[in-house]
Amino acid sequence: MSIANNLKELKKELKEGVKLIAVSKTKPVEDINEAYLAGHRVFGENKALELRDKQEYFSKMYEDIEWHFIGHLQTNKVKYIAPFVDLIHAVDSEKLLKEIQKRAAQNSRSIAVLLQVHVAEEESKFGVPLDELESWIKSVEWDRYPNVEVAGLMTMATNTSNQKQIETEFEKVKSLSDHLVKSDLLKENPVLSMGMSGDYPIAINCGANMIRVGSKIFGNRNYDL
Ligand SMILES: *Cc1c(COP(=O)(O)O)cnc(C)c1O
């Protein structure tokens, strides 16, 4: 199967209003170009320097690519992507917010971010625990971050074959998102980024409006980052 074909098949399955982020991490620019020529415009990467290099390469050819940063972002790497990044998916600390604010202001722009919610069973240093997100949002002095726009939430489900568990986790994040909107802690119609190659159909059924799909489009990665 070609990348163009994979994209076509995948897009047939998607409901209207679900935005597909093609996760091109570890893949060469030739693969991204193939997806571009097949009509795709939104790509996600999880390494700041790799994202910067790919953006630089394509900025000379095309003007309409949207670049998302999807994984854990180290504070000292924000500067590499701040000039151009369209959405940072995984903000989970005030330290990171501060750095994004600083670099966004330096570049005279506003940067959209998603707050990462930790709901999966696996131990992880990343993401604000589901039951702490509301109080965390309330504790942040948002006036200090005028150049950061919180567009919604992002999460990853447990890596399990138990479909019911994955569904329960996505449902919890969707409910939290609805609750935060009602409480005026999140803007109306927020982005809900959840679902990857293995679980995007479940995520969409649970209300995801953004999915991050890599291997199902580009094939397996040679090394897992
Ligand atoms: C790699 C990655 C994806 C895509 O994973 P696939 O299983 O290849 O679809 C999605 N989200 C994040 C945060 C990732 O790091």
Short mmCIF file of C-alpha atoms and ligand atoms in Angstrom, two decimals:
data_model
loop_
_atom_site.label_atom_id
_atom_site.label_comp_id
_atom_site.label_asym_id
_atom_site.label_seq_id
_atom_site.Cartn_x
_atom_site.Cartn_y
_atom_site.Cartn_z
CA MET A 1 0.00 0.00 0.00
CA SER A 2 1.20 3.49 -0.79
CA ILE A 3 1.02 6.46 1.52
CA ALA A 4 -1.51 8.11 -0.81
CA ASN A 5 -3.69 5.02 -0.67
CA ASN A 6 -3.46 4.70 3.09
CA LEU A 7 -4.54 8.32 3.43
CA LYS A 8 -7.44 7.85 1.07
CA GLU A 9 -8.71 4.77 2.93
CA LEU A 10 -8.33 6.47 6.29
CA LYS A 11 -10.13 9.64 5.21
CA LYS A 12 -13.10 7.60 4.02
CA GLU A 13 -13.59 6.39 7.58
CA LEU A 14 -13.47 9.79 9.22
CA LYS A 15 -16.60 11.63 10.26
CA GLU A 16 -16.93 15.21 9.23
CA GLY A 17 -15.28 17.53 11.70
CA VAL A 18 -12.49 15.12 12.62
CA LYS A 19 -9.09 16.54 11.80
CA LEU A 20 -6.35 14.10 10.87
CA ILE A 21 -2.78 14.80 11.95
CA ALA A 22 -0.40 12.66 9.88
CA VAL A 23 2.36 11.71 12.29
CA SER A 24 5.55 11.69 10.23
CA LYS A 25 8.13 11.29 13.03
CA THR A 26 11.25 9.36 11.94
CA LYS A 27 10.00 9.35 8.33
CA PRO A 28 11.96 10.99 5.50
CA VAL A 29 10.84 14.16 3.72
CA GLU A 30 10.05 12.05 0.65
CA ASP A 31 7.25 10.36 2.60
CA ILE A 32 5.85 13.69 3.76
CA ASN A 33 6.01 14.96 0.20
CA GLU A 34 4.05 11.93 -1.00
CA ALA A 35 1.34 12.68 1.55
CA TYR A 36 1.38 16.34 0.52
CA LEU A 37 0.99 15.49 -3.13
CA ALA A 38 -1.93 13.26 -2.15
CA GLY A 39 -3.58 16.37 -0.71
CA HIS A 40 -2.67 16.15 2.96
CA ARG A 41 -1.54 19.32 4.74
CA VAL A 42 -1.29 18.64 8.48
CA PHE A 43 1.71 16.85 9.98
CA GLY A 44 2.82 15.99 13.50
CA GLU A 45 6.29 15.41 14.89
CA ASN A 46 7.56 14.68 18.39
CA LYS A 47 11.17 15.89 18.23
CA ALA A 48 11.74 19.64 18.11
CA LEU A 49 14.84 19.62 15.92
CA GLU A 50 13.40 17.09 13.51
CA LEU A 51 10.27 19.22 13.24
CA ARG A 52 12.31 22.37 12.67
CA ASP A 53 14.41 20.74 9.95
CA LYS A 54 11.41 19.34 8.13
CA GLN A 55 9.54 22.64 8.37
CA GLU A 56 12.56 24.48 7.01
CA TYR A 57 12.86 22.06 4.11
CA PHE A 58 9.21 22.32 3.11
CA SER A 59 8.88 26.06 3.71
CA LYS A 60 10.93 26.55 0.55
CA MET A 61 8.46 24.48 -1.47
CA TYR A 62 5.01 24.96 0.01
CA GLU A 63 3.25 27.61 2.05
CA ASP A 64 0.24 25.71 3.29
CA ILE A 65 1.56 22.99 5.59
CA GLU A 66 0.34 22.96 9.18
CA TRP A 67 2.90 21.64 11.69
CA HIS A 68 1.92 20.18 15.05
CA PHE A 69 4.19 19.21 17.91
CA ILE A 70 2.64 16.10 19.42
CA GLY A 71 4.84 14.58 22.14
CA HIS A 72 6.54 15.68 25.29
CA LEU A 73 8.22 19.04 24.71
CA GLN A 74 11.30 19.96 26.71
CA THR A 75 11.42 23.58 27.81
CA ASN A 76 14.81 24.20 26.21
CA LYS A 77 13.50 23.08 22.81
CA VAL A 78 10.53 25.46 22.54
CA LYS A 79 12.68 28.09 20.82
CA TYR A 80 13.25 25.86 17.78
CA ILE A 81 9.59 25.53 16.93
CA ALA A 82 8.11 28.78 18.29
CA PRO A 83 8.49 30.74 15.03
CA PHE A 84 6.13 28.50 13.05
CA VAL A 85 4.40 25.75 15.07
CA ASP A 86 0.60 25.66 14.60
CA LEU A 87 -0.37 23.60 17.63
CA ILE A 88 1.56 22.18 20.59
CA HIS A 89 -0.40 19.13 21.75
CA ALA A 90 1.01 18.29 25.12
CA VAL A 91 1.33 21.09 27.63
CA ASP A 92 1.28 19.87 31.21
CA SER A 93 3.23 22.35 33.33
CA GLU A 94 3.46 26.03 34.09
CA LYS A 95 7.17 25.89 33.39
CA LEU A 96 6.40 24.93 29.80
CA LEU A 97 3.63 27.54 29.53
CA LYS A 98 6.09 30.23 30.65
CA GLU A 99 8.61 29.26 28.02
CA ILE A 100 5.99 29.10 25.27
CA GLN A 101 4.76 32.55 26.32
CA LYS A 102 8.29 33.94 26.19
CA ARG A 103 9.11 32.49 22.77
CA ALA A 104 5.71 33.33 21.30
CA ALA A 105 6.14 36.95 22.39
CA GLN A 106 9.66 37.08 20.94
CA ASN A 107 8.21 35.93 17.63
CA SER A 108 5.30 38.40 17.90
CA ARG A 109 2.74 35.65 17.61
CA SER A 110 0.25 33.65 19.56
CA ILE A 111 0.77 29.91 19.95
CA ALA A 112 -2.14 27.50 20.33
CA VAL A 113 -1.70 24.63 22.78
CA LEU A 114 -3.61 21.66 24.15
CA LEU A 115 -3.42 20.60 27.78
CA GLN A 116 -2.32 16.99 28.15
CA VAL A 117 -4.50 14.88 30.43
CA HIS A 118 -3.08 11.71 31.94
CA VAL A 119 -5.76 9.05 32.09
CA ALA A 120 -3.88 5.89 31.05
CA GLU A 121 -3.01 3.14 33.46
CA GLU A 122 0.69 3.24 32.68
CA GLU A 123 2.92 5.28 34.92
CA SER A 124 3.90 8.43 33.10
CA LYS A 125 5.65 11.60 34.02
CA PHE A 126 3.61 13.40 31.40
CA GLY A 127 0.15 14.88 31.48
CA VAL A 128 -1.86 16.37 34.31
CA PRO A 129 -3.82 13.59 36.08
CA LEU A 130 -7.47 13.62 35.06
CA ASP A 131 -8.76 14.41 38.54
CA GLU A 132 -6.28 17.27 39.00
CA LEU A 133 -6.74 19.13 35.73
CA GLU A 134 -9.60 21.35 36.89
CA SER A 135 -7.76 22.58 39.98
CA TRP A 136 -4.57 22.97 37.96
CA ILE A 137 -6.33 25.19 35.41
CA LYS A 138 -7.78 27.26 38.26
CA SER A 139 -4.37 27.62 39.89
CA VAL A 140 -2.68 29.06 36.78
CA GLU A 141 -2.59 32.84 36.42
CA TRP A 142 -3.61 32.89 32.77
CA ASP A 143 -3.12 36.66 32.47
CA ARG A 144 0.58 35.96 32.45
CA TYR A 145 0.29 34.05 29.19
CA PRO A 146 -1.36 36.44 26.72
CA ASN A 147 0.43 34.85 23.76
CA VAL A 148 -0.68 31.32 24.59
CA GLU A 149 -4.09 30.17 23.45
CA VAL A 150 -5.50 27.05 25.11
CA ALA A 151 -7.44 25.36 22.33
CA GLY A 152 -8.44 22.16 24.12
CA LEU A 153 -7.23 18.85 25.53
CA MET A 154 -5.04 15.98 24.40
CA THR A 155 -4.71 12.48 25.80
CA MET A 156 -3.35 9.00 25.14
CA ALA A 157 -5.18 5.87 26.22
CA THR A 158 -3.53 2.86 27.83
CA ASN A 159 -1.66 0.67 25.37
CA THR A 160 -3.89 -2.38 25.73
CA SER A 161 -5.99 -4.73 23.61
CA ASN A 162 -8.88 -4.15 26.03
CA GLN A 163 -11.20 -2.01 23.88
CA LYS A 164 -13.58 -1.38 26.74
CA GLN A 165 -10.82 0.11 28.86
CA ILE A 166 -9.68 2.38 26.04
CA GLU A 167 -13.27 3.50 25.54
CA THR A 168 -13.72 4.23 29.24
CA GLU A 169 -10.57 6.34 29.28
CA PHE A 170 -11.55 8.38 26.23
CA GLU A 171 -15.05 8.86 27.65
CA LYS A 172 -13.60 10.23 30.86
CA VAL A 173 -11.56 12.82 28.99
CA LYS A 174 -14.54 13.80 26.86
CA SER A 175 -16.67 14.29 30.00
CA LEU A 176 -13.94 16.35 31.59
CA SER A 177 -13.71 18.50 28.48
CA ASP A 178 -17.50 19.08 28.52
CA HIS A 179 -17.39 19.92 32.20
CA LEU A 180 -14.53 22.41 31.76
CA VAL A 181 -16.39 24.17 28.95
CA LYS A 182 -19.52 24.46 31.12
CA SER A 183 -17.40 25.83 33.94
CA ASP A 184 -15.85 28.44 31.63
CA LEU A 185 -12.41 26.93 32.13
CA LEU A 186 -12.09 25.91 28.50
CA LYS A 187 -13.29 27.72 25.38
CA GLU A 188 -16.41 26.61 23.50
CA ASN A 189 -15.96 23.81 20.94
CA PRO A 190 -12.54 22.84 22.19
CA VAL A 191 -10.13 20.62 20.33
CA LEU A 192 -10.10 17.07 21.68
CA SER A 193 -6.97 15.34 20.39
CA MET A 194 -7.19 11.62 21.09
CA GLY A 195 -6.72 8.44 19.09
CA MET A 196 -3.73 6.96 17.24
CA SER A 197 -3.39 4.16 14.65
CA GLY A 198 -4.53 1.48 17.09
CA ASP A 199 -7.46 3.23 18.71
CA TYR A 200 -8.70 6.16 16.60
CA PRO A 201 -12.10 4.59 15.75
CA ILE A 202 -12.85 4.31 19.47
CA ALA A 203 -11.62 7.85 20.08
CA ILE A 204 -13.86 9.26 17.36
CA ASN A 205 -16.88 7.43 18.79
CA CYS A 206 -16.05 8.99 22.14
CA GLY A 207 -16.01 12.50 20.67
CA ALA A 208 -12.45 13.10 19.46
CA ASN A 209 -12.29 15.82 16.81
CA MET A 210 -8.56 15.47 16.19
CA ILE A 211 -6.63 12.21 15.74
CA ARG A 212 -2.90 11.62 15.45
CA VAL A 213 -2.14 8.76 13.10
CA GLY A 214 1.36 7.65 12.10
CA SER A 215 2.02 4.00 11.29
CA LYS A 216 -1.35 3.47 9.61
CA ILE A 217 -0.35 6.10 7.03
CA PHE A 218 3.43 5.83 6.76
CA GLY A 219 3.98 2.21 7.80
CA ASN A 220 5.86 0.97 10.82
CA ARG A 221 8.66 3.12 12.14
CA ASN A 222 12.16 1.69 11.98
CA TYR A 223 12.83 2.73 15.51
CA ASP A 224 10.26 3.72 18.05
CA LEU A 225 10.81 7.11 19.57
C1 LIG B 1 3.82 8.47 17.59
C2 LIG B 1 2.64 9.16 18.15
C3 LIG B 1 1.38 9.02 17.56
C4 LIG B 1 1.09 8.14 16.35
O1 LIG B 1 1.27 6.79 16.66
P1 LIG B 1 0.81 5.63 15.64
O2 LIG B 1 0.52 4.49 16.54
O3 LIG B 1 1.97 5.39 14.74
O4 LIG B 1 -0.38 6.11 14.92
C5 LIG B 1 0.33 9.72 18.13
N1 LIG B 1 0.50 10.52 19.20
C6 LIG B 1 1.69 10.68 19.79
C7 LIG B 1 1.81 11.57 20.97
C8 LIG B 1 2.82 10.00 19.29
O5 LIG B 1 3.99 10.17 19.89
#
